[in-house]
mmCIF file with all atom_site columns, C-alpha atoms in Angstrom:
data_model
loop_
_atom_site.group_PDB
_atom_site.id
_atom_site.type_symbol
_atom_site.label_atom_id
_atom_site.label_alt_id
_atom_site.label_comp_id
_atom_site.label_asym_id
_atom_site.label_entity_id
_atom_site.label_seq_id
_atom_site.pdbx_PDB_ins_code
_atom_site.Cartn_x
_atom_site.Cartn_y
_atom_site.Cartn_z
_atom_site.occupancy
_atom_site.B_iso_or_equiv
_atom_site.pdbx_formal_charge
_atom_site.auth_seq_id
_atom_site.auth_comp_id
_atom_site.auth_asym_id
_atom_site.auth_atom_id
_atom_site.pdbx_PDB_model_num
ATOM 1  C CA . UNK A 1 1  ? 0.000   0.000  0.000   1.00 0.00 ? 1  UNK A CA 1
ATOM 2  C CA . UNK A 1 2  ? 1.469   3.221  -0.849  1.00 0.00 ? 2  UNK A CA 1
ATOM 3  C CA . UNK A 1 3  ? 2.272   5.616  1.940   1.00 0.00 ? 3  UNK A CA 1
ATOM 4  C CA . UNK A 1 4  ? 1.330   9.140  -0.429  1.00 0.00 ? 4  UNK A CA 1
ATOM 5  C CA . UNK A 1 5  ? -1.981  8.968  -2.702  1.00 0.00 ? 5  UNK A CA 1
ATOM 6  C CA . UNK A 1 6  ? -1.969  10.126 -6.181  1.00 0.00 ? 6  UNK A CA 1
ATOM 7  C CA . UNK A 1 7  ? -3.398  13.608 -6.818  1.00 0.00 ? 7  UNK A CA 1
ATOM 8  C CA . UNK A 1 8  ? -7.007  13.351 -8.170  1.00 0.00 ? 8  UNK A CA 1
ATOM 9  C CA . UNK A 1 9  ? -6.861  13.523 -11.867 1.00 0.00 ? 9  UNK A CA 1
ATOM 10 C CA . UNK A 1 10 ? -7.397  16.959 -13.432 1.00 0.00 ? 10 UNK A CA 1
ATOM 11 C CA . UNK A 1 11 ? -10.055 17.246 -16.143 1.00 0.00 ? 11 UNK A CA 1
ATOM 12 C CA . UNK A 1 12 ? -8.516  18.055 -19.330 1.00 0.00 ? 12 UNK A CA 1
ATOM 13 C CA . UNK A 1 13 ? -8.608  22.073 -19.601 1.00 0.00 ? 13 UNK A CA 1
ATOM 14 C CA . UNK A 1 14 ? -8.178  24.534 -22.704 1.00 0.00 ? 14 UNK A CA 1
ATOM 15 C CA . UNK A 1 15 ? -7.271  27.957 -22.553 1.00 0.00 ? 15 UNK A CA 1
ATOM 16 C CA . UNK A 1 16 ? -10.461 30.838 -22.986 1.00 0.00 ? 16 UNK A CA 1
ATOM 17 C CA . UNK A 1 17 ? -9.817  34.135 -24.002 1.00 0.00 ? 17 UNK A CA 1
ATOM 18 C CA . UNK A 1 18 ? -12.357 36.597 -22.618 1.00 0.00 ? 18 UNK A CA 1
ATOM 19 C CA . UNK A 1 19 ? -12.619 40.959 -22.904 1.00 0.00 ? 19 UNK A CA 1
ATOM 20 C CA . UNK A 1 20 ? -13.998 42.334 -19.050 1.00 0.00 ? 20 UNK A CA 1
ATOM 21 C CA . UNK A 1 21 ? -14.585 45.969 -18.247 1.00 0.00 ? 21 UNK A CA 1
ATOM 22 C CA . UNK A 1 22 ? -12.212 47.260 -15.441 1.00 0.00 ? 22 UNK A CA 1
ATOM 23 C CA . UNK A 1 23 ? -15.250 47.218 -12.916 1.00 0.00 ? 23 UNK A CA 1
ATOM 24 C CA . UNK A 1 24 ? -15.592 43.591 -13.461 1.00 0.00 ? 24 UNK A CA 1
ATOM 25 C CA . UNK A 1 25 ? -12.307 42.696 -14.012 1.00 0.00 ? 25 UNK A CA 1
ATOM 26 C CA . UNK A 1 26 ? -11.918 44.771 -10.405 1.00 0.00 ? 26 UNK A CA 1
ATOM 27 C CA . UNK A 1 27 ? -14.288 42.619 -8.821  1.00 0.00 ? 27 UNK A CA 1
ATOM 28 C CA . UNK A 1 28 ? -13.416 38.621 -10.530 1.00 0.00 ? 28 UNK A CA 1
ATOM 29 C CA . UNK A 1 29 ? -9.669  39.137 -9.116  1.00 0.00 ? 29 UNK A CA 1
ATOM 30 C CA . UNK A 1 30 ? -11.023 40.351 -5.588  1.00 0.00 ? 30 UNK A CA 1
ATOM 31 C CA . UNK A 1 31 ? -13.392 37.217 -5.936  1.00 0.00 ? 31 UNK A CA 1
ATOM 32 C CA . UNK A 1 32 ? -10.594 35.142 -6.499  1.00 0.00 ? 32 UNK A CA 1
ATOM 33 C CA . UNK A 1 33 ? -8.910  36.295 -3.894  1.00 0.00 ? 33 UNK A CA 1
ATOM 34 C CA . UNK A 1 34 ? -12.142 35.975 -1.538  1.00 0.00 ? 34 UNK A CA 1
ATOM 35 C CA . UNK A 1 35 ? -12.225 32.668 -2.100  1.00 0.00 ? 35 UNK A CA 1
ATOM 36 C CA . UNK A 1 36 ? -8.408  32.180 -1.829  1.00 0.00 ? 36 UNK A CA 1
ATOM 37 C CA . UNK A 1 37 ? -8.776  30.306 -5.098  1.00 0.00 ? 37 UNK A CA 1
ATOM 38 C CA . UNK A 1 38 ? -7.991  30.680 -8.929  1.00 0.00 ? 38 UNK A CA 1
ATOM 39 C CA . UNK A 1 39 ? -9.367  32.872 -11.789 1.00 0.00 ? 39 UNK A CA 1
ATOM 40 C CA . UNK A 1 40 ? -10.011 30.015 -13.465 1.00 0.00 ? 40 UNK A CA 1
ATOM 41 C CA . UNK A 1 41 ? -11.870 28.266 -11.139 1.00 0.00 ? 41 UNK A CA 1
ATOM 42 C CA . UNK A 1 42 ? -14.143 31.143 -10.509 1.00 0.00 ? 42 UNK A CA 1
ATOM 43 C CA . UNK A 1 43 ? -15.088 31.158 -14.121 1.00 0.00 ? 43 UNK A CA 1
ATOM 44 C CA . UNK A 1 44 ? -15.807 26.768 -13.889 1.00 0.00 ? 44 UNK A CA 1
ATOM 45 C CA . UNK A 1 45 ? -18.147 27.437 -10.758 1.00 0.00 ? 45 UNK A CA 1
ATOM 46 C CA . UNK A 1 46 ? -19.634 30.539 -12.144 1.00 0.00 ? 46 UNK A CA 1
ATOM 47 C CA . UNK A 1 47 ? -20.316 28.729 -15.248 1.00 0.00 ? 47 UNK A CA 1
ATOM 48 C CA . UNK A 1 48 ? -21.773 25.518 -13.308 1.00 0.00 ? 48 UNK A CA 1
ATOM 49 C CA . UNK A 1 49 ? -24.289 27.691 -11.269 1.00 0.00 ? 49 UNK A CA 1
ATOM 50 C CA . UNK A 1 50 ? -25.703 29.641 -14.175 1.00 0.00 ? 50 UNK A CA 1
ATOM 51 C CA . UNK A 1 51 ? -26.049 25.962 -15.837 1.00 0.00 ? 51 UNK A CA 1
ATOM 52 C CA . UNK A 1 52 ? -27.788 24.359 -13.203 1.00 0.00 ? 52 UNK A CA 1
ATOM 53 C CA . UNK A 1 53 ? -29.849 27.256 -12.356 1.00 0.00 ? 53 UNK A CA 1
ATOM 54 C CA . UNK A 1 54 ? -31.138 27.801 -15.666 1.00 0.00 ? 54 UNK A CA 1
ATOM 55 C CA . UNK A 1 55 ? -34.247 25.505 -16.631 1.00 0.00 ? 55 UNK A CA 1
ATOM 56 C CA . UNK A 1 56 ? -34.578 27.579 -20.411 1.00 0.00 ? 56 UNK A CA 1
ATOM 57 C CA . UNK A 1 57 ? -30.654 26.467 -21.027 1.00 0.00 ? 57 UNK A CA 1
ATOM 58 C CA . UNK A 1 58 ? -31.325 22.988 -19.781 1.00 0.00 ? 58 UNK A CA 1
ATOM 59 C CA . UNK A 1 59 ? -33.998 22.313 -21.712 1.00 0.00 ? 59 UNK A CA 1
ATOM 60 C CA . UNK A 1 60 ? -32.547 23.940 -25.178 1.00 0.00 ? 60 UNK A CA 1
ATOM 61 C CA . UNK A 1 61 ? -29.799 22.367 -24.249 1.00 0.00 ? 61 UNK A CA 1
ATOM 62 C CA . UNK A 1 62 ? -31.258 19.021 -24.173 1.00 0.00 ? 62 UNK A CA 1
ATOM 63 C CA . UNK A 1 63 ? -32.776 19.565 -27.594 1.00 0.00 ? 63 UNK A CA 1
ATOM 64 C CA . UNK A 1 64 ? -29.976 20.276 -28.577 1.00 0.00 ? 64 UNK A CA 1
ATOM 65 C CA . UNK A 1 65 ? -27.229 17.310 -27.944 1.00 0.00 ? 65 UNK A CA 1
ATOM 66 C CA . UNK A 1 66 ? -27.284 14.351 -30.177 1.00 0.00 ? 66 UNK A CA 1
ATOM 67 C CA . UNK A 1 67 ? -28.193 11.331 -28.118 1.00 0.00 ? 67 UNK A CA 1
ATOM 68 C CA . UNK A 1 68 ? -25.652 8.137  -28.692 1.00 0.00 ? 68 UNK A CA 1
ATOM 69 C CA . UNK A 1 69 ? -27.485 5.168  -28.291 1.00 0.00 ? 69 UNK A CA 1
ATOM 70 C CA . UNK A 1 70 ? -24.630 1.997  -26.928 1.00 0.00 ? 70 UNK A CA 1
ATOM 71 C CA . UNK A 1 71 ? -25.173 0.598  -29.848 1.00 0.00 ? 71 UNK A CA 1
ATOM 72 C CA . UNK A 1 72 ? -24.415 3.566  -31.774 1.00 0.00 ? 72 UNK A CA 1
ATOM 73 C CA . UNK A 1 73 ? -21.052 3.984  -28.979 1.00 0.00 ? 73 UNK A CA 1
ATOM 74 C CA . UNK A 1 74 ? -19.500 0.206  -29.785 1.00 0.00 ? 74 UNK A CA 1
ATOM 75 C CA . UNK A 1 75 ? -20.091 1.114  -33.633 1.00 0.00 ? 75 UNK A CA 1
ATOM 76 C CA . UNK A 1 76 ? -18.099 3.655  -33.502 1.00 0.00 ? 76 UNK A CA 1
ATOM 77 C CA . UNK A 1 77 ? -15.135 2.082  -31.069 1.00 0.00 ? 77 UNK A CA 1
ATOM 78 C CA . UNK A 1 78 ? -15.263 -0.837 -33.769 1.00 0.00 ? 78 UNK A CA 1
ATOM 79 C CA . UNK A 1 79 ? -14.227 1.830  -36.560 1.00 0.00 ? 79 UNK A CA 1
ATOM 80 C CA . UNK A 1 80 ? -11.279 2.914  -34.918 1.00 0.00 ? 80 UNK A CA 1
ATOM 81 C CA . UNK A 1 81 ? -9.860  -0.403 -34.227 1.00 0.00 ? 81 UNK A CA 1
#
């Protein structure tokens, strides 16, 4: 048994330009530093409430993903192989 665990895995991330006014700009650093946490993840949990909390995205959103059947999941598995 190992005497350290691993880290947990980090999700794979991508860098996101973005253009804030220096009011807001102001206030996301302060957040940041409110939280004692980073920029970034400000922006994942920000993003995360306003998805959760809104039942209009949800639903268009739902509408709006293609649904993969398993079938349709080992297909394409058995094309790459």
């Amino acid at each position: 048994m190992a005497v350290l665990k691993a880290p947990p895995k980090q999700p794979k991330t991508t860098v996101v330009q973005l253009r804030l006014d220096d009011e807001a700009k102001t206030k996301f650093a302060k957040y940041a530093e409110f939280l004692d946490c980073s920029p970034s993840y400000v922006v994942m949990e920000a993003l995360r409430l306003v998805y959760k909390k809104d039942k209009e995205f949800q639903a268009w959103l739902q509408a709006h993903t293609p649904v993969i059947t398993h079938q349709a999941r080992k297909e394409s598995r058995s094309n790459w192989n």
